[in-house]
Amino acid sequence: AQSVTQLDSHVSVSEGTPVLLRCNYSSSYSPSLFWYVQHPNKGLQLLLKYTSAATLVKGINGFEAEFKKSETSFHLTKPSAHMSDAAEYFCVVSDLHSGYALNFGKGTSLLVTP
Amino acid sequence: GAVVSQHPSRVICKSGTSVKIECRSLDFQATTMFWYRQFPKQSLMLMATSNEGSKATYEQGVEKDKFLINHASLTLSTLTVTSAHPEDSSFYICSARNRNTEAFFGQGTRLTVV
């Protein structure tokens, strides 16, 4: 079975400082991993994805994530937070066993303060 | 990325009535569509997976007679909430994929049952 754990339900950073949103996963198969962002009352937007190619994945809006198999982690980072980054972020795992359905983490709410 | 259109974006209905939500893949053929439900300030929960031309597979705890899913073509899946009640009020999101693509999400439907 697959699962994903987002270690922090809320993260608060100051504008211009680095962002780290943590995610650990478990999967019996070679997983695909994703980060999605959801702004208030909006749908989901794909930030980036890992599908067994390069372990360091660069996404949109300056975000990136590193797949670390030994640590079963896929943490999301950004060097410098912007006010517009405030949103809900979901780490997602998918594998063959699930028929490629997406299994969502509980989400991390990112607050960016001036 | 590919476009998935979900309609309506918002719907208010009276208790006891049925509501149909459409999910269309506009520029690719979706062999598989997924329906998710999101409660306020919570993550997305997979409700069911539908493959074109076959019956949907429902997740444990999801009433198939309550949430009717039809995936009659490679570009359209529908979710019908039958005899809706206030506890069915939620944000419903579809996603679509085929063998060659990741899953793309619709914009979501905010259902309010009064």
mmCIF file of C-alpha atoms in Angstrom, chain A residues 7-80:
data_model
loop_
_atom_site.group_PDB
_atom_site.id
_atom_site.type_symbol
_atom_site.label_atom_id
_atom_site.label_comp_id
_atom_site.label_asym_id
_atom_site.label_seq_id
_atom_site.Cartn_x
_atom_site.Cartn_y
_atom_site.Cartn_z
ATOM 1 C CA LEU A 7 4.960 16.439 8.505
ATOM 2 C CA ASP A 8 3.707 19.969 9.105
ATOM 3 C CA SER A 9 0.100 21.076 8.912
ATOM 4 C CA HIS A 10 1.106 24.752 9.040
ATOM 5 C CA VAL A 11 4.324 26.535 8.076
ATOM 6 C CA SER A 12 4.927 30.251 8.514
ATOM 7 C CA VAL A 13 7.816 32.097 6.869
ATOM 8 C CA SER A 14 8.748 35.694 6.292
ATOM 9 C CA GLU A 15 8.751 37.073 2.788
ATOM 10 C CA GLY A 16 12.155 36.596 1.192
ATOM 11 C CA THR A 17 13.188 33.683 3.417
ATOM 12 C CA PRO A 18 13.479 30.038 2.323
ATOM 13 C CA VAL A 19 10.530 27.662 2.276
ATOM 14 C CA LEU A 20 10.709 24.008 3.298
ATOM 15 C CA LEU A 21 7.607 21.813 3.193
ATOM 16 C CA ARG A 22 8.276 18.273 4.280
ATOM 17 C CA CYS A 23 6.862 15.093 2.807
ATOM 18 C CA ASN A 24 7.573 11.426 3.425
ATOM 19 C CA TYR A 25 6.067 8.612 1.425
ATOM 20 C CA SER A 26 5.746 4.869 1.391
ATOM 21 C CA SER A 27 5.203 2.780 -1.680
ATOM 22 C CA SER A 28 5.731 -0.835 -2.579
ATOM 23 C CA TYR A 29 6.356 0.093 -6.192
ATOM 24 C CA SER A 30 8.390 2.726 -7.953
ATOM 25 C CA PRO A 31 6.309 5.752 -7.118
ATOM 26 C CA SER A 32 5.540 8.924 -8.934
ATOM 27 C CA LEU A 33 5.509 11.903 -6.617
ATOM 28 C CA PHE A 34 3.879 15.274 -7.060
ATOM 29 C CA TRP A 35 3.426 18.565 -5.324
ATOM 30 C CA TYR A 36 0.216 20.481 -5.938
ATOM 31 C CA VAL A 37 -0.765 23.922 -4.744
ATOM 32 C CA GLN A 38 -4.285 25.085 -4.003
ATOM 33 C CA HIS A 39 -5.091 28.738 -3.499
ATOM 34 C CA PRO A 40 -8.226 29.605 -1.488
ATOM 35 C CA ASN A 41 -11.420 28.514 -3.238
ATOM 36 C CA LYS A 42 -9.471 27.463 -6.307
ATOM 37 C CA GLY A 43 -8.645 24.180 -7.992
ATOM 38 C CA LEU A 44 -5.344 22.378 -7.937
ATOM 39 C CA GLN A 45 -2.226 23.409 -9.803
ATOM 40 C CA LEU A 46 0.696 21.069 -10.422
ATOM 41 C CA LEU A 47 3.955 22.508 -9.115
ATOM 42 C CA LEU A 48 6.251 19.673 -10.060
ATOM 43 C CA LYS A 49 6.481 15.923 -10.425
ATOM 44 C CA TYR A 50 9.005 13.125 -10.045
ATOM 45 C CA THR A 51 8.655 10.092 -12.294
ATOM 46 C CA SER A 52 11.974 8.210 -11.922
ATOM 47 C CA ALA A 53 14.101 10.547 -13.966
ATOM 48 C CA ALA A 54 16.326 13.158 -12.272
ATOM 49 C CA THR A 55 16.026 13.114 -8.497
ATOM 50 C CA LEU A 56 16.117 16.902 -8.245
ATOM 51 C CA VAL A 57 12.991 18.227 -9.840
ATOM 52 C CA LYS A 58 12.449 21.848 -10.739
ATOM 53 C CA GLY A 59 8.927 23.170 -10.914
ATOM 54 C CA ILE A 60 7.069 26.361 -11.543
ATOM 55 C CA ASN A 61 7.388 29.586 -9.562
ATOM 56 C CA GLY A 62 10.878 28.737 -8.317
ATOM 57 C CA PHE A 63 9.910 25.617 -6.406
ATOM 58 C CA GLU A 64 11.930 22.442 -6.470
ATOM 59 C CA ALA A 65 11.915 19.091 -4.715
ATOM 60 C CA GLU A 66 14.432 16.321 -4.242
ATOM 61 C CA PHE A 67 13.518 12.655 -4.317
ATOM 62 C CA LYS A 68 15.550 10.801 -1.683
ATOM 63 C CA LYS A 69 14.843 7.106 -1.830
ATOM 64 C CA SER A 70 17.004 6.284 1.186
ATOM 65 C CA GLU A 71 14.990 8.697 3.297
ATOM 66 C CA THR A 72 11.666 8.101 1.489
ATOM 67 C CA SER A 73 11.310 11.853 1.307
ATOM 68 C CA PHE A 74 10.228 14.382 -1.287
ATOM 69 C CA HIS A 75 10.527 17.750 0.430
ATOM 70 C CA LEU A 76 9.491 20.929 -1.375
ATOM 71 C CA THR A 77 11.755 23.966 -1.229
ATOM 72 C CA LYS A 78 11.987 27.498 -2.516
ATOM 73 C CA PRO A 79 14.906 29.838 -1.875
ATOM 74 C CA SER A 80 12.856 32.964 -1.298
#
